Coordinates of C-alpha atoms in Angstrom, one line a residue:
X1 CA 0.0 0.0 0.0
X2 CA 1.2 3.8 -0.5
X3 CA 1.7 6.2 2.1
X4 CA -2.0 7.9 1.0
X5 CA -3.5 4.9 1.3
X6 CA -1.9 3.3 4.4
X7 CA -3.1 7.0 5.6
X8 CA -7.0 6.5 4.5
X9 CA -7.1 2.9 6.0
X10 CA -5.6 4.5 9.4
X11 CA -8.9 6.6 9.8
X12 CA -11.5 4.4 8.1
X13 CA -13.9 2.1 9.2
X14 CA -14.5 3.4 13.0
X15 CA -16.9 3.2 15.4
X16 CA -16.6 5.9 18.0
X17 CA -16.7 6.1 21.6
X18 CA -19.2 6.0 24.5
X19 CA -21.1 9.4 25.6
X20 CA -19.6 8.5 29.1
X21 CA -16.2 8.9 27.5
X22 CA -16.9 12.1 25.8
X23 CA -18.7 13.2 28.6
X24 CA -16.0 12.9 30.7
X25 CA -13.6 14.7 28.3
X26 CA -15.6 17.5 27.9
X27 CA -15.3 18.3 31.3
X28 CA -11.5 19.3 31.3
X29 CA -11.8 22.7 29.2
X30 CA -14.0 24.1 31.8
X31 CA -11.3 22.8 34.4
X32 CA -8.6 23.8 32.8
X33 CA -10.4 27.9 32.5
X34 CA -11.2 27.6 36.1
X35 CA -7.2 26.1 37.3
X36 CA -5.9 29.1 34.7
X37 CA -8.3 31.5 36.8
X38 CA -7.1 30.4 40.1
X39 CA -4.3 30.6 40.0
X40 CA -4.3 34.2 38.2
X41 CA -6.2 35.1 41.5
X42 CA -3.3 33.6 43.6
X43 CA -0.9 35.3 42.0
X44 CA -2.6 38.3 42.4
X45 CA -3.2 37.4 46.0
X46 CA 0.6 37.1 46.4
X47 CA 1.6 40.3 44.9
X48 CA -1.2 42.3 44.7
X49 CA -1.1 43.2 40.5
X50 CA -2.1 40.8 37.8
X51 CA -0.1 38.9 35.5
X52 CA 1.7 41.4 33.2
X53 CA 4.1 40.6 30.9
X54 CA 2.9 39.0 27.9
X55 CA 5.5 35.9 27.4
X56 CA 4.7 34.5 31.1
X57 CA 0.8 35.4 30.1
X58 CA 1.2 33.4 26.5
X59 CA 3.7 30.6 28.9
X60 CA 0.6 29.8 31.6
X61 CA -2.0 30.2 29.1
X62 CA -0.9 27.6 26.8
X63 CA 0.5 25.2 29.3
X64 CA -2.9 25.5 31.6
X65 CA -5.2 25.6 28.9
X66 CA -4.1 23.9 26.1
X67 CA -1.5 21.4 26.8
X68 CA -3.4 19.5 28.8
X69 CA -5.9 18.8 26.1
X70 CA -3.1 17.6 24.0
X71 CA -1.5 14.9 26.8
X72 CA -5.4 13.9 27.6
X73 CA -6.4 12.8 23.9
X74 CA -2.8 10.9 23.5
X75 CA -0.6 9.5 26.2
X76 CA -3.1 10.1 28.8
X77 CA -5.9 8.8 27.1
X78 CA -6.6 5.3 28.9
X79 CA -6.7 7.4 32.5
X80 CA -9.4 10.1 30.7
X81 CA -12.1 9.5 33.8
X82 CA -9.3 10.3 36.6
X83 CA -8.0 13.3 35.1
X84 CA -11.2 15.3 35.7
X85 CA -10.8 14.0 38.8
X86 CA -7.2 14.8 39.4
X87 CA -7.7 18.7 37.6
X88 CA -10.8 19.2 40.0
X89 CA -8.6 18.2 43.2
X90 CA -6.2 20.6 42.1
X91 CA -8.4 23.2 41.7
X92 CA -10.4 22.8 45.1
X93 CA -6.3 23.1 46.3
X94 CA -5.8 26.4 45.0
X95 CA -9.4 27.7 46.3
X96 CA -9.2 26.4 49.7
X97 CA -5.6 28.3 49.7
X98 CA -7.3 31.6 48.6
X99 CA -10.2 31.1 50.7
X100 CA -8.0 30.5 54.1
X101 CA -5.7 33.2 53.3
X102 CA -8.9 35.5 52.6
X103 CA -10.6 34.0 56.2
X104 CA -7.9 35.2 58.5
X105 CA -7.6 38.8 57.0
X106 CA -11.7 39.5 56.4
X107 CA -13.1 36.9 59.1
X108 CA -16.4 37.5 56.8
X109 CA -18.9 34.3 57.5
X110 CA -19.4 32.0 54.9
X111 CA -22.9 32.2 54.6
X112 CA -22.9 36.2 54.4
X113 CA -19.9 36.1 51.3
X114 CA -23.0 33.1 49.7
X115 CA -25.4 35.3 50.1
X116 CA -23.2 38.4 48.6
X117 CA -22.4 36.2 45.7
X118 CA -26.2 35.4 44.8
X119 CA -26.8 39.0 45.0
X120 CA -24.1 40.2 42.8
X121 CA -24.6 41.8 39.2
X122 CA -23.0 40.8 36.2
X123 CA -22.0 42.9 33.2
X124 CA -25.3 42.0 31.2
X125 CA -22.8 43.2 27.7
X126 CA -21.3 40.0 26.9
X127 CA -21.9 36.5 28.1
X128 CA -17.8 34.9 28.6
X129 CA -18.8 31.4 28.1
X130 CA -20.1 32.1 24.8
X131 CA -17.0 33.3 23.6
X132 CA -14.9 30.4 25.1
X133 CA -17.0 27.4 23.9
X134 CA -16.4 28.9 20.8
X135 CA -12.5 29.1 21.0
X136 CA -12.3 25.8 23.1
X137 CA -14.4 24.1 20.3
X138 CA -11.9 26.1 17.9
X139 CA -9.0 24.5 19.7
X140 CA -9.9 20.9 20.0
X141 CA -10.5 21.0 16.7
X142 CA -7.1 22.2 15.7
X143 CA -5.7 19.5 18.2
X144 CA -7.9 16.7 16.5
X145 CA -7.1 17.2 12.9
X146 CA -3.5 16.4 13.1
X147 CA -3.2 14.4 16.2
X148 CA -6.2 11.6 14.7
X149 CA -2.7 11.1 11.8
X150 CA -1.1 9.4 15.0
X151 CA -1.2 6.2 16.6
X152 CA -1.3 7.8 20.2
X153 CA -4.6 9.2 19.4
X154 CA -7.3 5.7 19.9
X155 CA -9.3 5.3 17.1
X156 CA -12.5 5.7 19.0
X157 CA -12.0 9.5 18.9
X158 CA -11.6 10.0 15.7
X159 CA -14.6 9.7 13.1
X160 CA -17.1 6.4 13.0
X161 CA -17.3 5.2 9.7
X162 CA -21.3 5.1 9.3
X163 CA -22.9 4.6 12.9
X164 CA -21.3 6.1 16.4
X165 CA -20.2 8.7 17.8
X166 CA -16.4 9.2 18.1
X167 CA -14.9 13.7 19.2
X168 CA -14.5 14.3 16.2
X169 CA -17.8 13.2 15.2
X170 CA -19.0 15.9 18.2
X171 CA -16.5 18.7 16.7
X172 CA -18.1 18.8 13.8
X173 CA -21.4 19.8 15.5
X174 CA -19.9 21.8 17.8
X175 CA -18.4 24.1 14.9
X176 CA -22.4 24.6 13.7
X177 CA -23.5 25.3 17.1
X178 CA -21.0 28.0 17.9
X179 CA -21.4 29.5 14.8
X180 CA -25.4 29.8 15.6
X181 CA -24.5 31.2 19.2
X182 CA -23.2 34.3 17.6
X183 CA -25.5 34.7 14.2
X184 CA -26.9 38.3 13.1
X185 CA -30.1 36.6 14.0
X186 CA -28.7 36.0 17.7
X187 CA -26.9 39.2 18.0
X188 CA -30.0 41.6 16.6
X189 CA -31.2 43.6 19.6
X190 CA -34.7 42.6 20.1
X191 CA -36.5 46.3 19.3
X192 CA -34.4 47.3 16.3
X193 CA -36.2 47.2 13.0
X194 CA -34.3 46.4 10.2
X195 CA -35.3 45.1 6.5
X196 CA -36.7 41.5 6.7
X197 CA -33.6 40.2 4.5
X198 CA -31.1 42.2 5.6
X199 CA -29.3 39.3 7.8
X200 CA -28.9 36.8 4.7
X201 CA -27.3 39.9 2.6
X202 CA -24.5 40.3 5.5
X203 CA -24.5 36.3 5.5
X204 CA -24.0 35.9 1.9
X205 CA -21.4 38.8 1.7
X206 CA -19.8 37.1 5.0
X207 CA -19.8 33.2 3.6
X208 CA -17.2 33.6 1.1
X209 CA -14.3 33.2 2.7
X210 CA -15.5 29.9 4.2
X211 CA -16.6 29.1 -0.1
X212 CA -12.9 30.4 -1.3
X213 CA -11.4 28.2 1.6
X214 CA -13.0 25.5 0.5
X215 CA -12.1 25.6 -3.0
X216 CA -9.0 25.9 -2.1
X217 CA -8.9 22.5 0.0
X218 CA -10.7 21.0 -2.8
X219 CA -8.1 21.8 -5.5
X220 CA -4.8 21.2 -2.6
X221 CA -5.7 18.3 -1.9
X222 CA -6.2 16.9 -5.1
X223 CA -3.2 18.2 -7.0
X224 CA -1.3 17.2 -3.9
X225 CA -3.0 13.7 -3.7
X226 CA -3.4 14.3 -0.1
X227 CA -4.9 11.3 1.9
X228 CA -9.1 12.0 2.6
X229 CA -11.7 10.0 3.8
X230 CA -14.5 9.9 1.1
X231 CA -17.0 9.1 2.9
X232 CA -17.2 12.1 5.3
X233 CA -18.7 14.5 2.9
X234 CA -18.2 13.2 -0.6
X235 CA -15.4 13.4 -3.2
X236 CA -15.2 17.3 -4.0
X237 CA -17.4 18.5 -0.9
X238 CA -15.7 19.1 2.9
X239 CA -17.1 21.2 5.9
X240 CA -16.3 24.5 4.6
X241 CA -19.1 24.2 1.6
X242 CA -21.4 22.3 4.3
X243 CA -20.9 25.3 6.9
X244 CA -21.0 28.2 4.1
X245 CA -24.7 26.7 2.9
X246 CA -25.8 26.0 6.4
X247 CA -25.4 29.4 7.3
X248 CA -27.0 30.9 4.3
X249 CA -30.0 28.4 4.2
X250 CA -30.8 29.3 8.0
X251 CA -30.5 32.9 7.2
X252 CA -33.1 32.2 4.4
X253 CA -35.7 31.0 6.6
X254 CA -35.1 33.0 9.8
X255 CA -35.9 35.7 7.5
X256 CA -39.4 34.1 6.2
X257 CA -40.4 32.8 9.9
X258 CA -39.8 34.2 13.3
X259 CA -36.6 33.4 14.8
X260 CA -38.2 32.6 18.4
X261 CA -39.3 29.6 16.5
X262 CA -35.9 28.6 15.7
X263 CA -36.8 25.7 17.6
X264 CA -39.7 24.5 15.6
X265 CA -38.0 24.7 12.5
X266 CA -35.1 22.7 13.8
X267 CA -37.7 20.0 15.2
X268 CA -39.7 19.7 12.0
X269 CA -36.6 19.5 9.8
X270 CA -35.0 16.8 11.7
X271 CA -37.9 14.2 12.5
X272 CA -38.6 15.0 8.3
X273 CA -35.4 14.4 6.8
X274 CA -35.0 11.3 9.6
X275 CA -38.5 10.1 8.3
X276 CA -37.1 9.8 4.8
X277 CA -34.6 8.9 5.8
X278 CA -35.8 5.5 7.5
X279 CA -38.9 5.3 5.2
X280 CA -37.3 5.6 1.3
X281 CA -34.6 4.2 -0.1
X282 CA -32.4 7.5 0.9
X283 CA -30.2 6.0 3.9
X284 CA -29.5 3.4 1.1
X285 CA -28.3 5.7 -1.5
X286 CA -26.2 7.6 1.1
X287 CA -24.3 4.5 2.2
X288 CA -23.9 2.3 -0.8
X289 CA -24.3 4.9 -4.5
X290 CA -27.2 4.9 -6.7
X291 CA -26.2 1.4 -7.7
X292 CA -25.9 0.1 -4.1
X293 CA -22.1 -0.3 -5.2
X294 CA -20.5 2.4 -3.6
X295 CA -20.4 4.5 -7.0
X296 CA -19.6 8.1 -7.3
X297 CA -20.9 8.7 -10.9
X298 CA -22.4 12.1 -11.4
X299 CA -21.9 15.2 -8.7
X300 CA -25.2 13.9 -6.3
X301 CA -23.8 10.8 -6.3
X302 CA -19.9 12.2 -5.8
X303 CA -21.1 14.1 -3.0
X304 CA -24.0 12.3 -1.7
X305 CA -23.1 12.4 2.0
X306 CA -22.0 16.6 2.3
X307 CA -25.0 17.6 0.2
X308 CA -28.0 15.4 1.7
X309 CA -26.0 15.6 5.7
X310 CA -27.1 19.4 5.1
X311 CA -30.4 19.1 6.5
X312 CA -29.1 17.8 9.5
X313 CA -26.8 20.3 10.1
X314 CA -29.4 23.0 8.7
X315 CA -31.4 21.5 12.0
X316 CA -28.2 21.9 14.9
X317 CA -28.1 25.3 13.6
X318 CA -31.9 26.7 13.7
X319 CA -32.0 24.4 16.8
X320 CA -28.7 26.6 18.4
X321 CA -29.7 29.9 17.2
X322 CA -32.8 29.1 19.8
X323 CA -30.3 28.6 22.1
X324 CA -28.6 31.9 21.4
X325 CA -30.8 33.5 22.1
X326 CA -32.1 32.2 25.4
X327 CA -28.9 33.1 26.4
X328 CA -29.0 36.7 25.3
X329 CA -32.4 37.2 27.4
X330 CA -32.3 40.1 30.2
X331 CA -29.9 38.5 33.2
X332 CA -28.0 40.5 35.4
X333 CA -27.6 38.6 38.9
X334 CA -25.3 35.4 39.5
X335 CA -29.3 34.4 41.2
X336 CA -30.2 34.5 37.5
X337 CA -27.5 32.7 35.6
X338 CA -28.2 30.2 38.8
X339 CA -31.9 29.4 37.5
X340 CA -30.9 29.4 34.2
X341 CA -28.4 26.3 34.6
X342 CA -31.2 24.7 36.1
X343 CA -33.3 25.5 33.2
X344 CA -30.0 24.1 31.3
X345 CA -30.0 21.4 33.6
X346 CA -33.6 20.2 32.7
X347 CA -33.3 20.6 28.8
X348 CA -30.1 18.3 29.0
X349 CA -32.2 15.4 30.8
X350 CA -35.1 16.1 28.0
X351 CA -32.2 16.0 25.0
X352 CA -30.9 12.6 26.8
X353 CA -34.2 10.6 27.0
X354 CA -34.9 12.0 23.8
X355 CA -31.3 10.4 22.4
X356 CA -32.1 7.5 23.6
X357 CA -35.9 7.4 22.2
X358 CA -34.5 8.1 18.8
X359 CA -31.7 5.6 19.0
X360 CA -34.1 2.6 20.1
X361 CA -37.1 3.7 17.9
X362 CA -35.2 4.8 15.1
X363 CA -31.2 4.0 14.4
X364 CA -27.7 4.8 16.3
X365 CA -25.9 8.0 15.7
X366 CA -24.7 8.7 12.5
X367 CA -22.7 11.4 11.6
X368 CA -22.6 10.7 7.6
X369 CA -25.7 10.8 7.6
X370 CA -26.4 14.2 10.1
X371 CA -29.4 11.9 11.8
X372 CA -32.0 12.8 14.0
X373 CA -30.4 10.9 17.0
X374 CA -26.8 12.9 15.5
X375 CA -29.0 16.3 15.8
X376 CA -29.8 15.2 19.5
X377 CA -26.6 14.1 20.7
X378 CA -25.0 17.0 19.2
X379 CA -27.6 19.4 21.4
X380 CA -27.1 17.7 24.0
X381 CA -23.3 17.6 24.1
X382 CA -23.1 21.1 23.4
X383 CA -25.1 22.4 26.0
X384 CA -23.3 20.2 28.6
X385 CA -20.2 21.5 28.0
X386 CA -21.4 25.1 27.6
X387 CA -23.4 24.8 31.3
X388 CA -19.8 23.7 32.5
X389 CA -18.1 26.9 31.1
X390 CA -20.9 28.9 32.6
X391 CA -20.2 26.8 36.2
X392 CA -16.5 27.8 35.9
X393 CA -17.5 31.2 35.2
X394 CA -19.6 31.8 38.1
X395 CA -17.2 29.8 40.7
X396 CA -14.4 32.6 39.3
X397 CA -17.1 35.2 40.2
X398 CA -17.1 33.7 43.5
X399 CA -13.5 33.8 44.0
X400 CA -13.3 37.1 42.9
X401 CA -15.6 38.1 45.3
X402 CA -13.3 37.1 48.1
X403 CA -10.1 38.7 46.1
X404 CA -11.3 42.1 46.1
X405 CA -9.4 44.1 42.8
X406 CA -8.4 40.6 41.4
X407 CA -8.9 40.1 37.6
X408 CA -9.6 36.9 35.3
X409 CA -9.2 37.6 31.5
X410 CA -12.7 36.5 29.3
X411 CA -13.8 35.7 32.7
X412 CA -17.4 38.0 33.8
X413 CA -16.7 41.1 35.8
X414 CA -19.1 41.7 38.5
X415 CA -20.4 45.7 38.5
X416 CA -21.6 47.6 41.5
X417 CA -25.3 47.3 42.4
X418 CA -27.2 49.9 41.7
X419 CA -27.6 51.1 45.6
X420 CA -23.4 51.4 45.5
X421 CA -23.8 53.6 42.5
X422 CA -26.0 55.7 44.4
X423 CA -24.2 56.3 47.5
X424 CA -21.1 57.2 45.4
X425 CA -22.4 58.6 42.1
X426 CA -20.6 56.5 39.9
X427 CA -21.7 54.8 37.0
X428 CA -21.7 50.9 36.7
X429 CA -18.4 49.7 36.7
X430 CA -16.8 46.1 36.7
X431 CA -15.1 46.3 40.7
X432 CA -11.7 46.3 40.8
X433 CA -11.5 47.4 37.3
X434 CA -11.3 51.2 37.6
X435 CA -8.1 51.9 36.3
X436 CA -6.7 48.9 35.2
X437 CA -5.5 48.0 31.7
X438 CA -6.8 44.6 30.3
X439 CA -4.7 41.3 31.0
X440 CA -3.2 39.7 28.2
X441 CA -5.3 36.3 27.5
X442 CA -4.9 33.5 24.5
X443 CA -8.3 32.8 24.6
X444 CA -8.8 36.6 23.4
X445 CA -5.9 36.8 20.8
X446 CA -7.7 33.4 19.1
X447 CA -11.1 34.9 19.5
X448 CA -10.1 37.8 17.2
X449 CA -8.6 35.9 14.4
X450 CA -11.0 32.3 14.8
X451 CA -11.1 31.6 11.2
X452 CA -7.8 32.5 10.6
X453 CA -6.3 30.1 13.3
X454 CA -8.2 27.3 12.4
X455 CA -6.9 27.9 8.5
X456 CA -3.8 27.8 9.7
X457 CA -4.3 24.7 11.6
X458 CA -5.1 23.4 8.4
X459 CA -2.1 24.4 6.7
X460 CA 0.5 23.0 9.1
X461 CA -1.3 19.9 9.1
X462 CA -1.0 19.2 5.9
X463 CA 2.6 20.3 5.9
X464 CA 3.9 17.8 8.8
X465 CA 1.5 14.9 6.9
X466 CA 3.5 16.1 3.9
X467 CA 6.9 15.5 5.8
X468 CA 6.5 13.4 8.5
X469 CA 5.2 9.9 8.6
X470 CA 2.9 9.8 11.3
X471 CA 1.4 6.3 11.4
X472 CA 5.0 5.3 12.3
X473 CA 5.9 8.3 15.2
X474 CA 6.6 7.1 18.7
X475 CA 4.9 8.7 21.9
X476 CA 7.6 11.1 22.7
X477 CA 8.1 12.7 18.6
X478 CA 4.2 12.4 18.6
X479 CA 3.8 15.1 22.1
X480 CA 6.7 17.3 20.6
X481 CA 5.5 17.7 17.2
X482 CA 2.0 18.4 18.6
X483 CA 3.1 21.0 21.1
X484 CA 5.4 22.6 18.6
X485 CA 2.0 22.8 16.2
X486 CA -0.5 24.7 18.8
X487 CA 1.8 26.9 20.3
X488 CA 3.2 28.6 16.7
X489 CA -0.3 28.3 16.2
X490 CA -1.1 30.2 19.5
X491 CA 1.8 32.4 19.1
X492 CA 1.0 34.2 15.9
X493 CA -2.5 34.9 17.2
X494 CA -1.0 36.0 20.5
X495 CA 1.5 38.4 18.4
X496 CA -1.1 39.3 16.4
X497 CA -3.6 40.2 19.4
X498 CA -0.4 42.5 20.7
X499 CA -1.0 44.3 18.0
X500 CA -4.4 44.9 17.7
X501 CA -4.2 43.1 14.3
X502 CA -7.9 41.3 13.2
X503 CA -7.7 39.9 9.9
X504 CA -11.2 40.6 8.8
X505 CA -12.4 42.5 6.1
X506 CA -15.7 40.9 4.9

């Protein structure tokens, strides 16, 4: 066999992971925000001024919040249950530290700091966790693509053939969902009145990059005869074409219905397309060809898999702009954000029976497809690990509380209430932030240039599959090349972030 080929059979025919497993992993982002937190509030603590120079900033950032990640989906991968475990021990380490120190100096009771906590306001402008599922998903992603060309990362991460449900299967959702968080639809004030199509103009003017990116990988990675798995999206389709459509398609019909029904759409869409799908010969034509032979004569055919997975995807969308904007509704107390994870709480029990409904009434999850059980366990996976970036959050909150003037980048800033405002005639401010210039942060730097770091990601991967032969690498080459990869990925966003650079102009 050729390298190309050796390289296809090493991520073909797979079958996924359990949702215990990927359950379990999704948990260490959120851990790994709220250790880099901590220990920012230590340090401050310690020395009573944040973190300022930029190369120790870039240094914890990317060993706290990204390395990590990298030993837990390689080396580390057979221990992936304890390391929650071991990251949360660590963390309740560094809080009980802060929190004695805090005791002896305040001697505050517990239950009045609780109380002050429930009570306290929270910049209503922007919503952190939003902004870090977005980069996390982002991240993982970049992590994924070159470390599944490995033999340290299992095979049940990386994508299931036809039926299961492997991280990258979840990444791939993920990608539509975070997109949807931050739509025009989303991100419209609720009063404003603008023309009924103006949000699918600004999407099609905003979609071709993603179009021109994926031309590009089209015609790379055939002139290059770079190794691809076929039956992911098709022979001349791949996610950049599915996530360009998606987005244009939703803006379509946000524009022709009410966007507060998001959620209806989403709903009718999926149990439709999974109805033909287990009804007609469709889920036939998608697996095996028109000729139930595995052909790929004639574009449809070619592309059968990215093309007809669209209405699948076209449902995680609608289905997270709902989401969106729940989020966005009117909160300003940690006593609100408190109900709403219970709210969270409830929908991620209804999305779990529901997986399991569809599952036994229907079929397993199937990402080549895009499913109704896929839509679900997408949903549901999503919102799990976005409630656990909104727990970290408000335990930060908490923490600050205690700390008073300490600072957590991308992290929310409580404001004074409005009777401290009063007394001192001062507008809202975040406390403890009067004066004090923003800390540097990685998750910021990507967050400016997303598109562009995951491009990039892109790029190098194909350049070390290009020179390196991965299927052969040994555990210690495998760590070093990965680690080299995300942090000149992470530096050039963190240089560019210095600089106030965005590299945007559509």
């Amino acid at each position: 066999m050729s390298q190309k080929q050796l390289k296809e059979a090493f991520i073909s025919n797979l079958n996924g992971t359990s949702l215990l497993e990927i359950s379990a992993g999704l948990s260490l982002p959120p851990l790994c925000l709220l250790c880099r937190g901590l220990l920012l509030i230590l340090y401050y603590l310690h020395h009573g001024k944040p973190v300022s120079s930029r190369k120790y900033s870039l240094l914890l950032d990317f060993l706290v919040l990204v390395s990590p990640l990298l030993f837990s989906c390689t080396v580390l991968s057979p221990i992936i249950f304890f390391i929650p475990v071991i990251l949360a021990a660590f963390c309740a380490g560094i809080f009980s530290r802060i929190y004695s120190r805090v005791k002896r100096e305040a001697r505050a009771p517990f239950g009045q700091i609780v109380e002050e906590f429930q009570r306290a306001r929270l910049d209503p402008e922007c919503i952190p966790a939003i902004t870090v599922f977005r980069v996390y998903v982002n991240v993982l992603t970049s992590i994924s693509i070159l470390a599944v060309d490995f033999p340290q990362y299992p095979r049940r991460y990386a994508k299931a053939e036809t039926y299961g449900t492997g991280v990258m299967d979840l990444g791939v959702g993920a990608f539509i969902f975070g997109n949807a968080l931050v739509c025009p639809e989303v991100r419209q004030r609720p009063h404003t009145t603008q023309p009924k199509f103006s949000s699918l103009a600004r999407q099609a003017f905003s979609v071709w990059p993603l179009i021109s990116l994926g031309v590009g990988r089209l015609l790379s990675v055939k002139s290059l005869e770079y190794h691809e798995h076929t039956s992911e999206y098709g022979v001349h389709w791949n996610f950049f074409f599915t996530l360009a459509l998606v987005r244009l398609a939703a803006s379509l019909l946000l524009a022709i219905f009410p966007k507060h029904k998001a959620w209806l759409l989403a709903v009718a869409l999926a149990v439709l397309y999974q109805l033909l799908l287990s009804t007609t010969s469709l889920r036939a034509f998608i697996l095996h060809g028109s000729d139930g032979r595995d052909s790929r004569l004639g574009f449809l055919d070619a592309n059968r898999e990215g093309l007809l997975s669209l209405f699948g995807y076209l449902a995680i969308y609608l289905g997270s702009v709902q989401v969106g904007l729940w989020l966005l509704q009117p909160r300003s107390s940690v006593r609100g954000w408190l109900e709403a994870l219970r709210g969270l709480a409830l929908a991620l029990v209804a999305l779990g029976a529901l997986l399991q409904l569809c599952q036994a009434c229907t079929e397993p999850v199937s990402r080549r497809m895009a499913n109704l059980p896929f839509c679900t366990w997408v949903l549901a996976h999503c919102l799990l690990l976005l409630g656990f970036f909104l727990l970290a959050d408000l335990a930060l909150v908490f923490t600050k509380l205690l700390v008073k003037g300490a600072g957590v980048p991308c992290c929310w800033e409580v404001v004074q209430p409005p009777d401290a405002r009063k007394k001192h005639r001062v507008e809202a401010v975040p406390v403890g932030r009067q004066g004090r210039l923003s800390q540097p942060c990685l998750i910021s730097a990507i967050n400016k240039n997303q598109l562009l770091f995951f491009l990039l990601a892109n790029v190098m991967t194909g350049a070390v599959n290009i020179l390196i032969d991965t299927i052969h690498s040994k555990a210690a080459f495998t760590l070093c090349i990965l680690h080299l990869y995300m942090f000149l990925n992470c530096l050039i966003m963190h240089i560019l972030h210095g600089r106030n650079i965005v590299l945007k102009f559509w």
